Amino acid sequence: MENSTFLEDSLGRHHDYLRISITEHCNLRCTYCMPEEGIALTPKPHLMTADEILQIAETFVNFGVKKIRLTGGEPLVRKDAKAIILRLGKLGVNLTITTNGILVSDFIDTFKEAGIHTVNISIDSLVEEKFNRITRRNYFATVMENIDLLLQHNFKVKLNVVLMQGFNEDEIIDFIALTKFKNIQIRFIEFMPFNGNQWDKSKLVTYSQILETIQSAYPFHEIERLTDAPNDTAKNFKIKSHFGSFAIISSVTNPFCSTCNRIRLTADGKLKNCLFSNSETALLETLRSGESILPLIEQNLLAKKAVRGGMDDDSKFQNPDLFSKNRSMIAIGG
């Protein structure tokens, strides 16, 4: 049934990576992800059921999707998360997950049974007080214990670190130090604008600033540039004497739009062809009426802009009238 061109956009980019948000709920309240007062959650009848998640996922897999990442909110807070993970694990794709790590200890066996080998953990500080401040919760010790637990069970662990000027840019070297003896990849992510997260460019820690900080601590010949995987969003490096590695995701200063292969499905069944796009395509009503969602998927992909949802220059990217029309990150799914 696979059609090699069906998931192509007008620029010839093929989309074989589907990110599925299975819930808008989260047990943290990270400042860069959602407004302090929280968000108006979608009523449950308007959210995808487990069967609908599987049906849509199977449609994409039939047309060539090879990788699925589960996101949220926090995906593991959903009551039927284990069942969803296990069912998706039978689709024969590379199944991965991004989580805040709090509930990981309850899901180790589920991850193994579903064939998940890589787990991304979002953590923005190695200082407990700062972690609690950015997340507005007190789970630092639990998250650190669960990172070690994943490593003990031979999972590939990636730590997602959103860098913000005046908050955690002074911890770059501390995060790199984690890779000395642990097989971890640190992923430094430029702070991106979304509705309600008080983004402004002065908070941005850029790709070049990150590298300059690392180069000030390690000799140039010790910093190895690794080969990036096809369609990789990250620029990959390692300290030669370290066991693990690090990467920089520079969505703001060095976007990777020309090789983008990602498409996002929100918890309420809407397709987003770009993280930064404020346009969406609703699939759920059509799916529930028994009609084909294929024309909607095709329409969504053909509408994809060349760069960052149409924010193709710095003035547009800094215009709050544009990025405030997008959802908050928690409602998109990371």
Tab-separated table of C-alpha atoms in Angstrom:
chain	number	residue	atom	x	y	z
A	1	MET	CA	0.000	0.000	0.000
A	2	GLU	CA	2.993	2.314	0.542
A	3	ASN	CA	3.163	5.233	-1.893
A	4	SER	CA	6.658	6.754	-1.786
A	5	THR	CA	5.456	10.199	-2.868
A	6	PHE	CA	2.250	10.553	-0.843
A	7	LEU	CA	3.982	12.075	2.192
A	8	GLU	CA	6.003	14.556	0.136
A	9	ASP	CA	5.377	18.286	0.289
A	10	SER	CA	5.608	20.762	-2.590
A	11	LEU	CA	9.377	21.080	-2.050
A	12	GLY	CA	9.990	17.344	-2.304
A	13	ARG	CA	10.597	16.803	1.419
A	14	HIS	CA	9.508	13.296	2.401
A	15	HIS	CA	7.893	12.908	5.813
A	16	ASP	CA	8.627	9.543	7.395
A	17	TYR	CA	8.699	10.691	11.042
A	18	LEU	CA	5.428	11.166	12.940
A	19	ARG	CA	5.324	12.783	16.374
A	20	ILE	CA	2.126	11.980	18.267
A	21	SER	CA	0.992	13.890	21.333
A	22	ILE	CA	-1.217	11.569	23.365
A	23	THR	CA	-2.215	14.071	26.046
A	24	GLU	CA	-2.194	17.761	26.886
A	25	HIS	CA	-1.865	16.999	30.604
A	26	CYS	CA	1.451	17.284	32.419
A	27	ASN	CA	2.681	16.850	35.979
A	28	LEU	CA	5.100	19.792	35.560
A	29	ARG	CA	4.494	23.450	34.674
A	30	CYS	CA	7.694	24.397	32.807
A	31	THR	CA	7.870	28.124	32.103
A	32	TYR	CA	8.972	27.808	28.451
A	33	CYS	CA	6.259	25.253	27.689
A	34	MET	CA	3.056	26.763	29.031
A	35	PRO	CA	1.686	29.949	30.563
A	36	GLU	CA	1.955	30.154	34.375
A	37	GLU	CA	-1.832	29.984	34.730
A	38	GLY	CA	-1.861	26.794	32.644
A	39	ILE	CA	-3.938	26.307	29.510
A	40	ALA	CA	-7.568	25.553	28.772
A	41	LEU	CA	-7.469	21.812	28.199
A	42	THR	CA	-9.404	20.268	25.345
A	43	PRO	CA	-12.563	18.458	26.557
A	44	LYS	CA	-12.048	14.683	26.586
A	45	PRO	CA	-14.627	13.932	23.838
A	46	HIS	CA	-12.514	16.034	21.457
A	47	LEU	CA	-9.305	14.107	22.181
A	48	MET	CA	-8.144	11.043	20.297
A	49	THR	CA	-9.016	7.706	21.841
A	50	ALA	CA	-6.423	4.923	21.887
A	51	ASP	CA	-8.136	3.290	18.901
A	52	GLU	CA	-8.052	6.545	16.950
A	53	ILE	CA	-4.369	7.092	17.718
A	54	LEU	CA	-3.651	3.606	16.392
A	55	GLN	CA	-5.827	4.060	13.318
A	56	ILE	CA	-4.125	7.308	12.317
A	57	ALA	CA	-0.677	5.923	13.096
A	58	GLU	CA	-1.348	2.851	10.963
A	59	THR	CA	-2.412	5.104	8.085
A	60	PHE	CA	0.897	6.953	8.205
A	61	VAL	CA	2.899	3.732	8.557
A	62	ASN	CA	1.134	2.288	5.513
A	63	PHE	CA	2.393	5.263	3.521
A	64	GLY	CA	5.981	5.105	4.633
A	65	VAL	CA	6.384	6.504	8.164
A	66	LYS	CA	9.298	4.664	9.760
A	67	LYS	CA	9.615	6.474	13.091
A	68	ILE	CA	7.025	7.486	15.676
A	69	ARG	CA	7.780	9.574	18.766
A	70	LEU	CA	5.252	9.858	21.596
A	71	THR	CA	5.026	13.251	23.274
A	72	GLY	CA	2.628	15.304	25.381
A	73	GLY	CA	2.043	17.146	27.648
A	74	GLU	CA	3.660	14.355	29.574
A	75	PRO	CA	2.727	11.164	27.689
A	76	LEU	CA	3.131	8.862	30.679
A	77	VAL	CA	0.371	10.564	32.707
A	78	ARG	CA	-2.292	9.300	30.314
A	79	LYS	CA	-4.169	6.447	32.026
A	80	ASP	CA	-3.986	4.121	29.028
A	81	ALA	CA	-0.420	5.089	28.080
A	82	LYS	CA	0.910	1.552	28.578
A	83	ALA	CA	-1.688	0.057	26.252
A	84	ILE	CA	-1.048	2.714	23.600
A	85	ILE	CA	2.716	2.198	23.768
A	86	LEU	CA	2.382	-1.580	23.467
A	87	ARG	CA	-0.008	-1.349	20.514
A	88	LEU	CA	2.194	1.118	18.661
A	89	GLY	CA	5.154	-1.151	19.343
A	90	LYS	CA	3.556	-3.762	17.083
A	91	LEU	CA	3.603	-1.482	14.011
A	92	GLY	CA	7.195	-2.331	13.137
A	93	VAL	CA	8.513	1.230	13.325
A	94	ASN	CA	11.251	2.883	15.368
A	95	LEU	CA	9.187	3.844	18.410
A	96	THR	CA	10.620	6.482	20.773
A	97	ILE	CA	9.317	8.754	23.501
A	98	THR	CA	10.001	12.143	25.059
A	99	THR	CA	9.158	12.377	28.746
A	100	ASN	CA	9.993	14.494	31.766
A	101	GLY	CA	11.196	11.324	33.471
A	102	ILE	CA	9.051	11.418	36.590
A	103	LEU	CA	7.089	8.219	35.877
A	104	VAL	CA	9.776	6.303	33.977
A	105	SER	CA	10.319	3.711	36.714
A	106	ASP	CA	6.734	2.490	36.203
A	107	PHE	CA	7.273	1.994	32.457
A	108	ILE	CA	10.647	0.235	32.097
A	109	ASP	CA	9.075	-3.147	31.261
A	110	THR	CA	6.525	-1.515	28.942
A	111	PHE	CA	9.287	0.268	27.013
A	112	LYS	CA	11.194	-2.993	26.602
A	113	GLU	CA	8.144	-4.955	25.463
A	114	ALA	CA	7.228	-2.242	22.928
A	115	GLY	CA	10.752	-2.204	21.506
A	116	ILE	CA	11.619	1.312	22.658
A	117	HIS	CA	15.413	1.660	22.802
A	118	THR	CA	15.828	5.444	23.061
A	119	VAL	CA	14.229	7.716	25.660
A	120	ASN	CA	14.511	11.510	25.618
A	121	ILE	CA	14.291	13.198	29.018
A	122	SER	CA	13.561	16.922	29.287
A	123	ILE	CA	15.691	18.479	32.045
A	124	ASP	CA	16.936	22.067	32.050
A	125	SER	CA	19.059	22.295	35.177
A	126	LEU	CA	21.313	20.108	37.282
A	127	VAL	CA	20.761	22.444	40.237
A	128	GLU	CA	17.760	21.294	42.249
A	129	GLU	CA	16.571	24.793	43.190
A	130	LYS	CA	16.695	25.957	39.564
A	131	PHE	CA	15.010	22.774	38.341
A	132	ASN	CA	12.175	23.350	40.794
A	133	ARG	CA	11.870	26.975	39.733
A	134	ILE	CA	11.663	26.276	35.982
A	135	THR	CA	9.257	23.325	36.408
A	136	ARG	CA	7.296	24.874	39.305
A	137	ARG	CA	7.450	21.408	40.930
A	138	ASN	CA	9.865	19.407	43.167
A	139	TYR	CA	10.781	16.236	41.256
A	140	PHE	CA	14.507	16.734	40.716
A	141	ALA	CA	15.698	13.680	42.671
A	142	THR	CA	13.109	11.420	41.014
A	143	VAL	CA	14.152	12.488	37.523
A	144	MET	CA	17.866	11.981	38.229
A	145	GLU	CA	17.198	8.530	39.699
A	146	ASN	CA	15.150	7.533	36.647
A	147	ILE	CA	17.867	8.707	34.240
A	148	ASP	CA	20.286	6.342	35.996
A	149	LEU	CA	17.638	3.605	35.964
A	150	LEU	CA	17.293	3.865	32.184
A	151	LEU	CA	21.061	3.634	31.787
A	152	GLN	CA	21.167	0.576	34.050
A	153	HIS	CA	18.635	-1.067	31.724
A	154	ASN	CA	20.751	-0.203	28.648
A	155	PHE	CA	18.436	2.383	27.131
A	156	LYS	CA	19.963	5.072	24.968
A	157	VAL	CA	19.272	8.263	26.912
A	158	LYS	CA	19.136	11.777	25.501
A	159	LEU	CA	18.718	14.792	27.764
A	160	ASN	CA	16.866	17.735	26.206
A	161	VAL	CA	18.132	21.013	27.671
A	162	VAL	CA	16.406	24.270	26.669
A	163	LEU	CA	18.995	26.999	27.250
A	164	MET	CA	17.868	30.427	28.453
A	165	GLN	CA	20.066	33.457	29.020
A	166	GLY	CA	20.296	34.351	32.689
A	167	PHE	CA	18.951	30.994	33.817
A	168	ASN	CA	21.009	27.964	32.820
A	169	GLU	CA	23.620	29.019	30.248
A	170	ASP	CA	26.166	28.737	33.075
A	171	GLU	CA	25.453	24.975	33.278
A	172	ILE	CA	26.561	24.044	29.753
A	173	ILE	CA	29.890	22.664	30.967
A	174	ASP	CA	28.220	20.842	33.873
A	175	PHE	CA	25.924	19.049	31.415
A	176	ILE	CA	28.903	18.176	29.189
A	177	ALA	CA	30.629	16.714	32.256
A	178	LEU	CA	27.800	14.170	32.570
A	179	THR	CA	28.995	12.600	29.322
A	180	LYS	CA	32.445	11.787	30.699
A	181	PHE	CA	31.428	8.495	32.286
A	182	LYS	CA	27.799	8.057	31.192
A	183	ASN	CA	26.560	7.004	27.755
A	184	ILE	CA	24.255	10.014	27.531
A	185	GLN	CA	23.693	12.516	24.745
A	186	ILE	CA	23.093	16.076	25.915
A	187	ARG	CA	20.918	18.018	23.459
A	188	PHE	CA	21.189	21.777	23.903
A	189	ILE	CA	18.089	23.426	22.403
A	190	GLU	CA	17.729	27.079	21.501
A	191	PHE	CA	14.800	28.735	23.301
A	192	MET	CA	11.904	28.953	20.830
A	193	PRO	CA	8.845	31.241	20.795
A	194	PHE	CA	5.388	29.863	21.594
A	195	ASN	CA	2.191	31.298	22.937
A	196	GLY	CA	2.485	32.289	26.592
A	197	ASN	CA	6.167	31.472	27.214
A	198	GLN	CA	7.449	35.094	27.425
A	199	TRP	CA	9.917	34.543	24.605
A	200	ASP	CA	12.181	37.338	23.507
A	201	LYS	CA	15.461	37.213	21.678
A	202	SER	CA	17.463	38.485	24.653
A	203	LYS	CA	16.847	35.117	26.360
A	204	LEU	CA	18.327	33.191	23.436
A	205	VAL	CA	21.568	31.246	23.873
A	206	THR	CA	22.708	30.719	20.298
A	207	TYR	CA	24.503	27.865	18.576
A	208	SER	CA	27.678	29.931	18.306
A	209	GLN	CA	27.515	30.971	21.977
A	210	ILE	CA	27.113	27.346	23.062
A	211	LEU	CA	30.140	26.286	21.038
A	212	GLU	CA	32.207	29.209	22.318
A	213	THR	CA	31.424	28.207	25.901
A	214	ILE	CA	32.449	24.593	25.251
A	215	GLN	CA	35.605	25.653	23.395
A	216	SER	CA	36.601	27.799	26.371
A	217	ALA	CA	36.599	24.704	28.584
A	218	TYR	CA	38.042	22.057	26.254
A	219	PRO	CA	40.988	22.175	23.813
A	220	PHE	CA	39.872	22.513	20.214
A	221	HIS	CA	41.411	19.149	19.236
A	222	GLU	CA	39.360	17.420	21.965
A	223	ILE	CA	36.010	18.518	20.469
A	224	GLU	CA	35.022	16.083	17.753
A	225	ARG	CA	32.364	16.911	15.163
A	226	LEU	CA	30.332	13.756	14.573
A	227	THR	CA	28.483	12.770	11.411
A	228	ASP	CA	24.821	13.790	11.601
A	229	ALA	CA	22.151	11.280	10.657
A	230	PRO	CA	20.013	12.062	7.589
A	231	ASN	CA	17.236	14.561	8.477
A	232	ASP	CA	18.867	15.163	11.860
A	233	THR	CA	17.737	18.314	13.646
A	234	ALA	CA	20.876	18.302	15.760
A	235	LYS	CA	24.508	19.079	15.043
A	236	ASN	CA	26.399	16.351	16.870
A	237	PHE	CA	29.686	16.483	18.795
A	238	LYS	CA	31.600	14.704	21.508
A	239	ILE	CA	34.568	15.296	23.744
A	240	LYS	CA	36.988	12.639	22.512
A	241	SER	CA	37.860	11.376	25.989
A	242	HIS	CA	34.197	11.188	27.060
A	243	PHE	CA	31.917	8.177	26.848
A	244	GLY	CA	28.800	10.114	25.820
A	245	SER	CA	28.202	12.973	23.375
A	246	PHE	CA	26.397	16.276	22.947
A	247	ALA	CA	24.396	18.021	20.259
A	248	ILE	CA	22.992	21.462	19.485
A	249	ILE	CA	19.511	22.014	18.061
A	250	SER	CA	19.541	25.496	16.570
A	251	SER	CA	15.959	25.989	15.398
A	252	VAL	CA	16.251	29.774	15.755
A	253	THR	CA	19.697	30.700	14.422
A	254	ASN	CA	20.356	27.793	12.048
A	255	PRO	CA	17.033	26.191	11.078
A	256	PHE	CA	17.114	22.755	9.453
A	257	CYS	CA	13.923	23.222	7.442
A	258	SER	CA	15.352	22.111	4.096
A	259	THR	CA	15.685	18.515	5.313
A	260	CYS	CA	12.663	18.383	7.622
A	261	ASN	CA	10.909	14.989	7.610
A	262	ARG	CA	8.612	15.556	10.586
A	263	ILE	CA	4.881	15.923	10.893
A	264	ARG	CA	2.995	16.366	14.168
A	265	LEU	CA	-0.320	15.008	15.390
A	266	THR	CA	-1.802	16.838	18.366
A	267	ALA	CA	-3.758	15.129	21.132
A	268	ASP	CA	-6.993	16.509	19.683
A	269	GLY	CA	-6.295	14.948	16.298
A	270	LYS	CA	-4.950	17.899	14.336
A	271	LEU	CA	-2.009	17.770	11.955
A	272	LYS	CA	0.720	20.391	12.164
A	273	ASN	CA	3.206	20.329	9.321
A	274	CYS	CA	5.638	22.548	11.235
A	275	LEU	CA	6.298	23.207	14.911
A	276	PHE	CA	6.125	26.948	14.243
A	277	SER	CA	3.066	26.961	11.986
A	278	ASN	CA	-0.168	28.432	13.340
A	279	SER	CA	-2.238	26.495	10.806
A	280	GLU	CA	-3.575	23.000	11.484
A	281	THR	CA	-5.679	20.372	9.752
A	282	ALA	CA	-8.402	18.651	11.789
A	283	LEU	CA	-8.569	14.894	11.169
A	284	LEU	CA	-10.796	13.667	13.959
A	285	GLU	CA	-14.249	14.668	12.712
A	286	THR	CA	-13.550	13.166	9.294
A	287	LEU	CA	-12.133	9.989	10.849
A	288	ARG	CA	-15.151	9.590	13.128
A	289	SER	CA	-17.549	10.024	10.226
A	290	GLY	CA	-15.916	7.081	8.477
A	291	GLU	CA	-14.479	9.153	5.644
A	292	SER	CA	-10.901	8.975	4.381
A	293	ILE	CA	-8.380	11.286	6.029
A	294	LEU	CA	-5.897	10.877	3.157
A	295	PRO	CA	-6.983	14.037	1.270
A	296	LEU	CA	-6.577	16.057	4.473
A	297	ILE	CA	-3.075	14.703	5.080
A	298	GLU	CA	-2.090	15.501	1.494
A	299	GLN	CA	-3.560	19.010	1.762
A	300	ASN	CA	-1.704	19.652	5.010
A	301	LEU	CA	1.665	18.620	3.631
A	302	LEU	CA	1.279	20.560	0.390
A	303	ALA	CA	0.639	23.694	2.451
A	304	LYS	CA	3.933	23.358	4.330
A	305	LYS	CA	6.103	26.469	4.110
A	306	ALA	CA	9.763	26.394	3.146
A	307	VAL	CA	10.990	27.795	6.472
A	308	ARG	CA	9.559	27.792	10.029
A	309	GLY	CA	5.877	28.033	9.170
A	310	GLY	CA	6.477	31.114	7.005
A	311	MET	CA	8.538	33.005	9.603
A	312	ASP	CA	11.386	33.231	7.123
A	313	ASP	CA	13.221	36.286	8.407
A	314	ASP	CA	14.279	37.639	11.784
A	315	SER	CA	11.621	40.350	11.993
A	316	LYS	CA	8.807	37.843	11.454
A	317	PHE	CA	10.358	35.433	13.923
A	318	GLN	CA	10.421	38.107	16.626
A	319	ASN	CA	6.888	39.332	15.901
A	320	PRO	CA	4.641	38.245	18.820
A	321	ASP	CA	1.570	38.756	16.640
A	322	LEU	CA	2.779	35.787	14.614
A	323	PHE	CA	4.109	33.312	17.179
A	324	SER	CA	1.366	34.065	19.726
A	325	LYS	CA	-1.158	32.660	17.232
A	326	ASN	CA	0.511	29.282	17.593
A	327	ARG	CA	-0.384	26.953	20.447
A	328	SER	CA	1.658	26.767	23.615
A	329	MET	CA	4.230	23.972	23.450
A	330	ILE	CA	2.299	21.685	25.800
A	331	ALA	CA	-0.703	21.734	23.453
A	332	ILE	CA	1.428	20.976	20.387
A	333	GLY	CA	3.499	18.103	21.695
A	334	GLY	CA	7.257	18.679	21.769
